[in-house]
Short mmCIF file of C-alpha atoms and ligand atoms in Angstrom, two decimals:
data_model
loop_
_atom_site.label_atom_id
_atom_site.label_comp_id
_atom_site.label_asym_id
_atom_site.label_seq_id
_atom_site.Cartn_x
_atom_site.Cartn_y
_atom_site.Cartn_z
CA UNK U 1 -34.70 122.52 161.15
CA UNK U 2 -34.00 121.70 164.36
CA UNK U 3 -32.50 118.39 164.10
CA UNK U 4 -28.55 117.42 164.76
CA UNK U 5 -26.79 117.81 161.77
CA UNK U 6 -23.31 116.54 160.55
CA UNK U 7 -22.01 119.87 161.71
CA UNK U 8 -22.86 119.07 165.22
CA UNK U 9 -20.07 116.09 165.58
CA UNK U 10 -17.11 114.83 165.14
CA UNK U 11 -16.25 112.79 162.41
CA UNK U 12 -12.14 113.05 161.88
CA UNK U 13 -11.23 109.51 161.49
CA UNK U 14 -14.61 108.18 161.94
CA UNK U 15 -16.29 105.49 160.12
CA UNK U 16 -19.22 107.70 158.76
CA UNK U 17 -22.32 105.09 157.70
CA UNK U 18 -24.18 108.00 155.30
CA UNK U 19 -28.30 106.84 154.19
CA UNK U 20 -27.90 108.20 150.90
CA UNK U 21 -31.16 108.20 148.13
CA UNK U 22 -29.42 107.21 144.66
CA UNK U 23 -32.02 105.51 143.29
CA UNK U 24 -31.79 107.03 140.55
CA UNK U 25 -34.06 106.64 136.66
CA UNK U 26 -31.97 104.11 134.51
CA UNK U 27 -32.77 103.79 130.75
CA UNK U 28 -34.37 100.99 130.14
CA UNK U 29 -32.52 99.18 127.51
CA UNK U 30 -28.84 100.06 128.27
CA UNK U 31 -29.27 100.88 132.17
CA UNK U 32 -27.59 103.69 131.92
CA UNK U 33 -28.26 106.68 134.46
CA UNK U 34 -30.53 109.09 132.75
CA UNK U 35 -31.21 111.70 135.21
CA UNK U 36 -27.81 111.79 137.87
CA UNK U 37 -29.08 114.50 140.09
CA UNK U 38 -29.89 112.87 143.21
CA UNK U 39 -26.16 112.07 142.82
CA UNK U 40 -24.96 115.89 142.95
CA UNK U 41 -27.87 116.41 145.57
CA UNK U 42 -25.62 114.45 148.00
CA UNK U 43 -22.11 115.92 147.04
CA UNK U 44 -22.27 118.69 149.86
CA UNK U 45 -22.73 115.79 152.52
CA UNK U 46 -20.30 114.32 150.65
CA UNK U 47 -17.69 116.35 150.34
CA UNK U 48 -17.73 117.94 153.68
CA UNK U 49 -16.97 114.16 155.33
CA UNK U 50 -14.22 113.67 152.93
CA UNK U 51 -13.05 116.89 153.79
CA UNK U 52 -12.85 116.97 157.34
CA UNK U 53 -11.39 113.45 156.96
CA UNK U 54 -14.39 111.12 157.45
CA UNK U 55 -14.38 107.45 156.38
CA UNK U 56 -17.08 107.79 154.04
CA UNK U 57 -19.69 104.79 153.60
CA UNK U 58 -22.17 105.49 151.41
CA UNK U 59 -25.90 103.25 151.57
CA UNK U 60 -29.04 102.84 149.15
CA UNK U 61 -31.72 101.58 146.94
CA UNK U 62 -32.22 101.62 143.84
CA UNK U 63 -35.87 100.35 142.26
CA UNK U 64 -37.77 98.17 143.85
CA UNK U 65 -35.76 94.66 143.40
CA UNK U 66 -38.08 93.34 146.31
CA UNK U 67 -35.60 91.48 148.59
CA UNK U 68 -33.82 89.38 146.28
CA UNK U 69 -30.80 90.10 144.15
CA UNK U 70 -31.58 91.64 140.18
CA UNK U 71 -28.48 92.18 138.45
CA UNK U 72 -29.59 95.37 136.53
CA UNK U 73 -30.34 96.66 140.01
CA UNK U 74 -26.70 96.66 141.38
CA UNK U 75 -24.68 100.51 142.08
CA UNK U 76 -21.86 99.66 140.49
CA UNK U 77 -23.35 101.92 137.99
CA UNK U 78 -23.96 104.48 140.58
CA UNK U 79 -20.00 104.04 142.24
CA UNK U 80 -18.77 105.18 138.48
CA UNK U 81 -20.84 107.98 137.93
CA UNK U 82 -20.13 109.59 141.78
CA UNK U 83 -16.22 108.82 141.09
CA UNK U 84 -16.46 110.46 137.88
CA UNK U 85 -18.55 113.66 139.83
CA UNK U 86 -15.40 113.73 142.57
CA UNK U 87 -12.64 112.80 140.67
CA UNK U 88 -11.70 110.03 143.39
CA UNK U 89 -12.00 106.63 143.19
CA UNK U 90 -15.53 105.06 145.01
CA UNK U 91 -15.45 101.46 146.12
CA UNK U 92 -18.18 99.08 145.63
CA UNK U 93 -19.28 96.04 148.18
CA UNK U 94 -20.86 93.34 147.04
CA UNK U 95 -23.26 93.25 149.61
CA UNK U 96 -24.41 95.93 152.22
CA UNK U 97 -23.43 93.89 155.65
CA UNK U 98 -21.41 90.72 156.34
CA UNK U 99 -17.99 89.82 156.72
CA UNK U 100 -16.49 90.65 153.52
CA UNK U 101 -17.95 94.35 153.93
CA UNK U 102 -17.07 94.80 157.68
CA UNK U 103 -13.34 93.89 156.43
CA UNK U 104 -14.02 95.88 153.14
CA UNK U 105 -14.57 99.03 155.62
CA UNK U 106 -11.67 98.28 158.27
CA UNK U 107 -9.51 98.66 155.39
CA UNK U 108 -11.04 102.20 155.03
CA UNK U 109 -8.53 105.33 155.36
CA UNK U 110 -9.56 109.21 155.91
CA UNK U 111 -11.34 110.53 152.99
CA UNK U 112 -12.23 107.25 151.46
CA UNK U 113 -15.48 106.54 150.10
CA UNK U 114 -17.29 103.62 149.88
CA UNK U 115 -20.57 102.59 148.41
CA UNK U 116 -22.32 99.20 149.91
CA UNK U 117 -24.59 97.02 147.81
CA UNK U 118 -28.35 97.99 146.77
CA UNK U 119 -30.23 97.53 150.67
CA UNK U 120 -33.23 96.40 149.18
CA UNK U 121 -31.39 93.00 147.67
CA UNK U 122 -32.44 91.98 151.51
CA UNK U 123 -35.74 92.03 152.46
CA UNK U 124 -35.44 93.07 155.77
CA UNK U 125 -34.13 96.17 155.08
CA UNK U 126 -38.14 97.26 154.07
CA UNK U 127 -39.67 95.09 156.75
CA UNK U 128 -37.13 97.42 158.81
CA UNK U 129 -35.83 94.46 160.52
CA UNK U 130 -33.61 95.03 163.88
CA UNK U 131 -31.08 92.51 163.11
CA UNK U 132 -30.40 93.70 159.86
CA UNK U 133 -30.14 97.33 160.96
CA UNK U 134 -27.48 96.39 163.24
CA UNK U 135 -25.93 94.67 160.90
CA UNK U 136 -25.49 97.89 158.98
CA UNK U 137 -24.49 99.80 162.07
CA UNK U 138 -21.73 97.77 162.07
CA UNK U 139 -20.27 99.58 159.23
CA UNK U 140 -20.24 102.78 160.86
CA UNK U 141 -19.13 104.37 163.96
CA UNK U 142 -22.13 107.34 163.25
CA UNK U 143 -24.90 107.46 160.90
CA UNK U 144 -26.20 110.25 158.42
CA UNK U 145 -29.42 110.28 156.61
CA UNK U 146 -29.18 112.35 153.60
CA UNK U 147 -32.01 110.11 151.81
CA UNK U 148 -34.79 112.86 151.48
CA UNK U 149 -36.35 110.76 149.05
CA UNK U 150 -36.17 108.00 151.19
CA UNK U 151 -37.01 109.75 154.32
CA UNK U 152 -41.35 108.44 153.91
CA UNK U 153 -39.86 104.92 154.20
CA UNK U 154 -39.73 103.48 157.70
CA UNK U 155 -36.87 101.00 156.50
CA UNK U 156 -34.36 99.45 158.07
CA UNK U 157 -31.22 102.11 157.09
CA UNK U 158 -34.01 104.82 157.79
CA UNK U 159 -35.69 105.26 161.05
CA UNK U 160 -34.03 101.49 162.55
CA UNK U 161 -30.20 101.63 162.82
CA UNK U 162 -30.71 105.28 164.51
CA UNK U 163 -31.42 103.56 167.62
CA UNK U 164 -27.75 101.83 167.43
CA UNK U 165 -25.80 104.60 166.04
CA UNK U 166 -25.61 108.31 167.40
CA UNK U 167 -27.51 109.68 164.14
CA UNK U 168 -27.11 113.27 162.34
CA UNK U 169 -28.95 114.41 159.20
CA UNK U 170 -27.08 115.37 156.15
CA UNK U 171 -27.11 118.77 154.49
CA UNK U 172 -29.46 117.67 151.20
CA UNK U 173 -32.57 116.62 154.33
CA UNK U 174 -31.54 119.82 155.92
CA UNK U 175 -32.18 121.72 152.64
CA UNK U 176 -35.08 119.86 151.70
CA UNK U 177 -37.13 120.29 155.24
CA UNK U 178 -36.09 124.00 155.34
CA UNK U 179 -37.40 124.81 151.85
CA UNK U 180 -40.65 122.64 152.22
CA UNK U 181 -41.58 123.61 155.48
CA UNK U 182 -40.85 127.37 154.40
CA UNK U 183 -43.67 127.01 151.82
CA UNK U 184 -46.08 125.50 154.14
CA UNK U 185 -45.18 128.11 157.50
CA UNK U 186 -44.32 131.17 155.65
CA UNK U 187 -45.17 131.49 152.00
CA UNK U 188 -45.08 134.84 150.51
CA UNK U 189 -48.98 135.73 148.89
CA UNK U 190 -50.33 135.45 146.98
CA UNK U 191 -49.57 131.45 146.88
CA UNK U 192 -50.42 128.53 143.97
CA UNK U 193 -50.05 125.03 144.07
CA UNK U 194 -50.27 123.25 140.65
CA UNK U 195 -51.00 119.67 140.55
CA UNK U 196 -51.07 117.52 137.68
CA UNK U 197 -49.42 113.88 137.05
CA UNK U 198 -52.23 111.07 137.01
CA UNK U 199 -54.18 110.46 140.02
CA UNK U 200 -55.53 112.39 142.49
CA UNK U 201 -55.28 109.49 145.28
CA UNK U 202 -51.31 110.23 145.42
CA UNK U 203 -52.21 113.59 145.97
CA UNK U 204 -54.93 114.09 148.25
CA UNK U 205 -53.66 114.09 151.71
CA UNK U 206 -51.43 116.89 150.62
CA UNK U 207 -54.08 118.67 148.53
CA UNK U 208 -55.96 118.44 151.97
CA UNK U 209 -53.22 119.74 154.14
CA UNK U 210 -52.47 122.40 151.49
CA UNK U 211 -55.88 123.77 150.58
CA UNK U 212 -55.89 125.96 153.75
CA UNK U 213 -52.56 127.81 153.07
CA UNK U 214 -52.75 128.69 149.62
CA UNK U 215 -54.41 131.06 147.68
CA UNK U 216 -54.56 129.56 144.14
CA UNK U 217 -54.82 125.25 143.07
CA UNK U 218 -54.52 124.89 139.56
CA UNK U 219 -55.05 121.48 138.30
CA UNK U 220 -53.97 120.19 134.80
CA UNK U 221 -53.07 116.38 134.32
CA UNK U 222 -54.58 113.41 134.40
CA UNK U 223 -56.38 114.10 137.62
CA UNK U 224 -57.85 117.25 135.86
CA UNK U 225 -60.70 114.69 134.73
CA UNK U 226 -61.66 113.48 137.67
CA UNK U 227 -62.56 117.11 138.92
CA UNK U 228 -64.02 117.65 135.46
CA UNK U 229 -66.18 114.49 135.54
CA UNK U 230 -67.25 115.53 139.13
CA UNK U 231 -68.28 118.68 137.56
CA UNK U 232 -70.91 116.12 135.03
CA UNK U 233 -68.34 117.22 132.30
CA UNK U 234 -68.23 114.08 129.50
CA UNK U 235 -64.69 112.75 130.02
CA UNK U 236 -64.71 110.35 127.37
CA UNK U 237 -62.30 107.77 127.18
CA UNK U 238 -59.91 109.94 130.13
CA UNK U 239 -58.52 107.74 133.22
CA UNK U 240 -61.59 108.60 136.03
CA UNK U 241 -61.07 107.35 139.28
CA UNK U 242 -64.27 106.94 140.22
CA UNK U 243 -63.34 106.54 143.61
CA UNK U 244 -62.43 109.75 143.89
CA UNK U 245 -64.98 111.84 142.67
CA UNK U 246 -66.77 112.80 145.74
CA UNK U 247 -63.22 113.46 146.53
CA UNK U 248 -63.10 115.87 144.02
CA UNK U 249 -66.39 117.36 144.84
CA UNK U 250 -65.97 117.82 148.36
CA UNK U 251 -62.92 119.57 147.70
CA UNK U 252 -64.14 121.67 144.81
CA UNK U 253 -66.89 122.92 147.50
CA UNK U 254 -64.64 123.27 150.26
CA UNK U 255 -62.08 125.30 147.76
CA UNK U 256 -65.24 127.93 147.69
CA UNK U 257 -66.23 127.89 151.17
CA UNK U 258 -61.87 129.23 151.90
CA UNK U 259 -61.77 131.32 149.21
CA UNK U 260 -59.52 129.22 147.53
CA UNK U 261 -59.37 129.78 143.87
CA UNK U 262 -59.75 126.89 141.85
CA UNK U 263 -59.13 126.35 138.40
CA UNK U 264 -59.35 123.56 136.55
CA UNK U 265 -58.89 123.59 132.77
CA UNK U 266 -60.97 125.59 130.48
CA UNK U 267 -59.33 123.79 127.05
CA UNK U 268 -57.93 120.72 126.37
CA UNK U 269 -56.29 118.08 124.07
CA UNK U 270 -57.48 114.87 123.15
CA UNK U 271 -56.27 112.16 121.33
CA UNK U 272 -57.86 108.97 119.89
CA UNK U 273 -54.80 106.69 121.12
CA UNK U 274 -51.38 107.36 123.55
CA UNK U 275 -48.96 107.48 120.63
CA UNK U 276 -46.85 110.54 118.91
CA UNK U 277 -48.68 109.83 115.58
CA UNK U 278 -52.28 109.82 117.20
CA UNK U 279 -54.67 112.44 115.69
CA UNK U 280 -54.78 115.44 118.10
CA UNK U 281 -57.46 118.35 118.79
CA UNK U 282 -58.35 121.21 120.80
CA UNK U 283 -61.69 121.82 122.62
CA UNK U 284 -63.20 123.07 125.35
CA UNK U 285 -63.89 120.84 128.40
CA UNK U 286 -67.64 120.79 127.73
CA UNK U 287 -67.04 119.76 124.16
CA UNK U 288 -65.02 116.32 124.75
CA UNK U 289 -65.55 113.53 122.19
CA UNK U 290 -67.09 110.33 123.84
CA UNK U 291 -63.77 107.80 121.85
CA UNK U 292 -61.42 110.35 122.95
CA UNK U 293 -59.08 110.94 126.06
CA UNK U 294 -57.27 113.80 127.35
CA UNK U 295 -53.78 114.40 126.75
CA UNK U 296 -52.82 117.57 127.39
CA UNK U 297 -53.66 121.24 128.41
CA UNK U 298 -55.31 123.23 125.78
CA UNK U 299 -53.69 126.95 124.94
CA UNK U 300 -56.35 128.77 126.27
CA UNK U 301 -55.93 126.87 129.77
CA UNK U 302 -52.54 127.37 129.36
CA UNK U 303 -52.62 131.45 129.02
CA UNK U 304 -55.41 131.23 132.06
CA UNK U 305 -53.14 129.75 134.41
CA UNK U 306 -49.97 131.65 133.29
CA UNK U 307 -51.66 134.44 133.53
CA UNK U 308 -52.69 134.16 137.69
CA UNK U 309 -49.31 132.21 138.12
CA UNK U 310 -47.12 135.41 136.87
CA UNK U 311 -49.25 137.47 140.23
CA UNK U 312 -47.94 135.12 142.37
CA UNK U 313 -44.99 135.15 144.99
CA UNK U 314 -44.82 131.44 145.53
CA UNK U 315 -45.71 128.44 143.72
CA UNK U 316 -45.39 124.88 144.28
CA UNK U 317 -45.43 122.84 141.38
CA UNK U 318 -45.77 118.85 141.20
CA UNK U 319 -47.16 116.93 138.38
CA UNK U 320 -47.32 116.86 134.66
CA UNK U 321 -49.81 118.88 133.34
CA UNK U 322 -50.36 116.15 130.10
CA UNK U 323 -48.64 112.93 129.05
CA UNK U 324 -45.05 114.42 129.32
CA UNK U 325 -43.47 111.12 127.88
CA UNK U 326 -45.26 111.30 124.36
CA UNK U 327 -43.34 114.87 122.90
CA UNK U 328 -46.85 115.60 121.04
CA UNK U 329 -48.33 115.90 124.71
CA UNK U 330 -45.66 117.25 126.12
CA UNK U 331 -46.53 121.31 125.42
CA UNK U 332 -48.17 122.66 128.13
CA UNK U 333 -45.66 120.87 130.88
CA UNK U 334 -43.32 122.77 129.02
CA UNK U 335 -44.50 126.03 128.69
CA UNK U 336 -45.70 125.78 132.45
CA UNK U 337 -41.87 124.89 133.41
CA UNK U 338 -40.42 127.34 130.86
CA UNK U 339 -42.93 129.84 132.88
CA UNK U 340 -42.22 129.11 135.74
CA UNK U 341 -38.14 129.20 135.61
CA UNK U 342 -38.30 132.84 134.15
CA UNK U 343 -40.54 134.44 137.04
CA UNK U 344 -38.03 135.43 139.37
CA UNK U 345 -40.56 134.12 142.40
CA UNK U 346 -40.07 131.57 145.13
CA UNK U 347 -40.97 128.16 142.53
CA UNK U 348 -40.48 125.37 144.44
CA UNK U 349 -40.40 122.18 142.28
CA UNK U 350 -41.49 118.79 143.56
CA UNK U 351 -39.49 115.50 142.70
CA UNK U 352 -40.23 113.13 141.03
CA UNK U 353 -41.37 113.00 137.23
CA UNK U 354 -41.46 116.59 137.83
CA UNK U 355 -38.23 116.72 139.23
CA UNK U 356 -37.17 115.00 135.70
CA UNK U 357 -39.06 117.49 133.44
CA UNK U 358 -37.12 120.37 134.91
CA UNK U 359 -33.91 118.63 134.58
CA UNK U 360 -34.38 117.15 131.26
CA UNK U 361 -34.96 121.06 129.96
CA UNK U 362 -32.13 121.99 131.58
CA UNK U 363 -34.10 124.44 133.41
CA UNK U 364 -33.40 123.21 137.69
CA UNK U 365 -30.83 126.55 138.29
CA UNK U 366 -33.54 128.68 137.21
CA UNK U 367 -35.98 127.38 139.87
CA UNK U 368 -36.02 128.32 143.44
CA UNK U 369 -35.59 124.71 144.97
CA UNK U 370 -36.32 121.10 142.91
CA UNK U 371 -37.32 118.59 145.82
CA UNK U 372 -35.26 115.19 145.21
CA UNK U 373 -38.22 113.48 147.11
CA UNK U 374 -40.90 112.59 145.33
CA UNK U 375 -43.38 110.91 147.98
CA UNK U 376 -41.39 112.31 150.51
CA UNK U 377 -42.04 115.67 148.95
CA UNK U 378 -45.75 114.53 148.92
CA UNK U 379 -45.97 113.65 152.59
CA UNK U 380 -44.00 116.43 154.18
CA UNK U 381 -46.37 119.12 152.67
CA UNK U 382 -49.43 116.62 153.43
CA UNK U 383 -48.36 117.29 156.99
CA UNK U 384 -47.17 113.72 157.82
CA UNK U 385 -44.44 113.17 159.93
CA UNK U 386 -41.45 111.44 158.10
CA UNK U 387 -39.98 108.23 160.00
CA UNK U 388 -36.58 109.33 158.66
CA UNK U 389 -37.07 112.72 160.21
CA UNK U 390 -38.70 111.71 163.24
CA UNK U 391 -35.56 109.17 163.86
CA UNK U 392 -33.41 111.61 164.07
CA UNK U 393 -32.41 113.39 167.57
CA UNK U 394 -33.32 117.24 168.03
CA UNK U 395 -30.56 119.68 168.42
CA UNK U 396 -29.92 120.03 172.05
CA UNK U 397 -31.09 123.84 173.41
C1 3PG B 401 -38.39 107.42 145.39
O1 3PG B 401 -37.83 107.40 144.30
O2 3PG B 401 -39.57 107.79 145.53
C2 3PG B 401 -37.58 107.05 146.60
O3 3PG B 401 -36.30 106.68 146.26
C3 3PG B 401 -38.29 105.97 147.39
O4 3PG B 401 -38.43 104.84 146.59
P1 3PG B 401 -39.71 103.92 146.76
O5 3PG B 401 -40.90 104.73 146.32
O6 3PG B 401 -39.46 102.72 145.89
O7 3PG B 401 -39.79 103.56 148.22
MG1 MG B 402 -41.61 106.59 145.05
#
């Protein structure tokens, strides 16, 4: 990457204003942090400023409160689970600019860390208002975006306050841009890319970009129907986006035409209703039941794609191959992930619900790289430019 980095300045003593992506999944009934590793994902950014003596002020979102304050939306939560991670004690703001915070930070010593108030509780900070990104820059005496995640998002603590602050990226955007831009530049062959999750409209300027460069697209997941009803398959009572299915076609012929394999599934399951108890059954994709929708991957699609996926050297995974959430669905996500962590290959995991999967089974160490971005992950490999990235200054030659 060759963008400044935090390694590239000084920040002994400095009042370090770090973009930070903790929005992280809460459960829904006690709010409690269910998946905490877009915390740890910022620890070497982290540590290294406390380390070298940094004032540390940490900024973010979490959900999408919509420029007003929601209670259940506040870090607090965050601040105790990061002072827990570093064994040192994290301040909270109650806000993220003002008075009360500017004296909140001159009160700041070396190796310090402070976390401001969720940015979205004002709404300029995703109108990506000037004022309010000076406000912020305030704070700080040189900024850091470490918000991968974030980095699609041409907010206010994004891609504004770098024109009032000399501005560095953090290690985690460092990582992130290296390993994503490795897969795209210079994958070993032969290369997969297996989509799945629900819609192929999320997808498709990154199945566009990507559709040159590899060798294999598997598709499982919702979107699966969409190709499958674009093939005249009966989809029954499946999510189609009909929107999409000269979409699907286009790219099915184009896939042909590059020598692109691919596969969609041969097998699948189907369910009457989206429930654990719902009556399940196997059978093939020409065979689907007009009052019945797809849930899952059948095991014949299943030992298909394993078996072109164990000949590859890299493979890009992002999506759900079946209704992950409802355990009776959940099988051929996680054979594909348990696959996938044993093959000793380059497997390079976007975020997201996928991110999640591999977490949840305790299986993240085993893969290559797990993206924290989830639309940022998207974009990047759909060959968009990211306002976060673009913000930032290049390294000087
Ligand atoms: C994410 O989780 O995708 C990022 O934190 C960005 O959040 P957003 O999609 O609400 O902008
Ligand atoms: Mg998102």
């Amino acid at each position: 990457m060759n963008k400044m980095t935090v390694k590239d300045v000084e920040v002994r003593g400095k009042r370090v204003l770090v973009r930070v992506d903790f929005n992280v999944p809460l459960d829904e009934k006690s709010g409690a942090i269910t998946d905490d590793n877009r915390i740890r994902a910022s620890l070497p950014t982290i540590k290294y400023l406390i380390g070298q003596g940094a004032k540390v002020i940490l900024m973010s979102h979490l959900g999408r409160p919509k420029g007003k304050v929601v209670d259940e939306l506040r870090l607090a939560v965050v601040a105790q689970r990061l002072s827990g991670i570093l064994g040192q004690s994290v301040g909270v703001a109650t806000d993220c600019i003002g008075a009360e915070v500017e004296e909140l930070v001159a009160s700041l010593r070396s190796g310090d860390v402070l976390l401001l108030e969720n940015l979205r509780f004002h709404p300029e900070e995703e109108t990506g208002d000037a004022s309010f990104a000076q406000a912020l820059a305030r704070l700080g005496d040189i900024f850091v975006n470490d918000a991968f995640g974030a980095a699609h998002r041409a907010h206010a603590s994004i891609s504004v306050i770098t024109s009032y602050l000399p501005s560095v990226a953090g290690f985690l955007l460092e990582k992130e841009i290296e390993n994503l831009g490795n897969i795209l530049e210079n994958p070993a062959r032969p290369f997969a890319s297996l989509l799945g999750g629900a819609k192929i409209s999320d997808k498709i300027s990154m199945l566009e970009n990507i559709m040159g460069k590899v060798d294999f697209v598997l598709i499982g997941g919702g979107m699966a129907a969409t190709f499958l009803k674009a093939k005249s398959c009966e989809t029954g009572l499946s999510l189609i986006e009909t929107e999409m299915l000269d979409t699907a076609a286009r790219l099915t012929e184009r896939a042909e035409k590059e020598r692109t394999c691919l596969l969609l599934p041969v097998d699948v399951v189907v369910a009457d209703e989206l429930s654990n108890d719902a009556k399940v059954e196997v059978v093939p994709v020409e065979k689907i039941p007009k009052d019945k929708r797809i849930v899952d991957m059948g095991p014949q699609t299943i030992s298909h794609f394993s078996k072109e996926l164990r000949n590859c050297k890299t493979i890009f995974w992002n999506g759900p191959v079946g209704i992950y959430e409802i355990p009776q669905f959940a099988r051929g996500t996680q054979e594909i992930a348990t696959l996938l962590a044993n093959l000793g290959v380059n497997t390079v995991i976007g975020g997201g619900s996928t991110a999640e999967v591999v977490n949840e089974m305790g299986l993240a160490d085993k893969m290559s790289f797990v993206s924290t971005g989830g639309g940022a992950s998207l974009e990047f490999l759909g060959g968009e430019k990211l306002p976060g990235v673009e913000a930032l200054p290049d390294k000087a030659s």
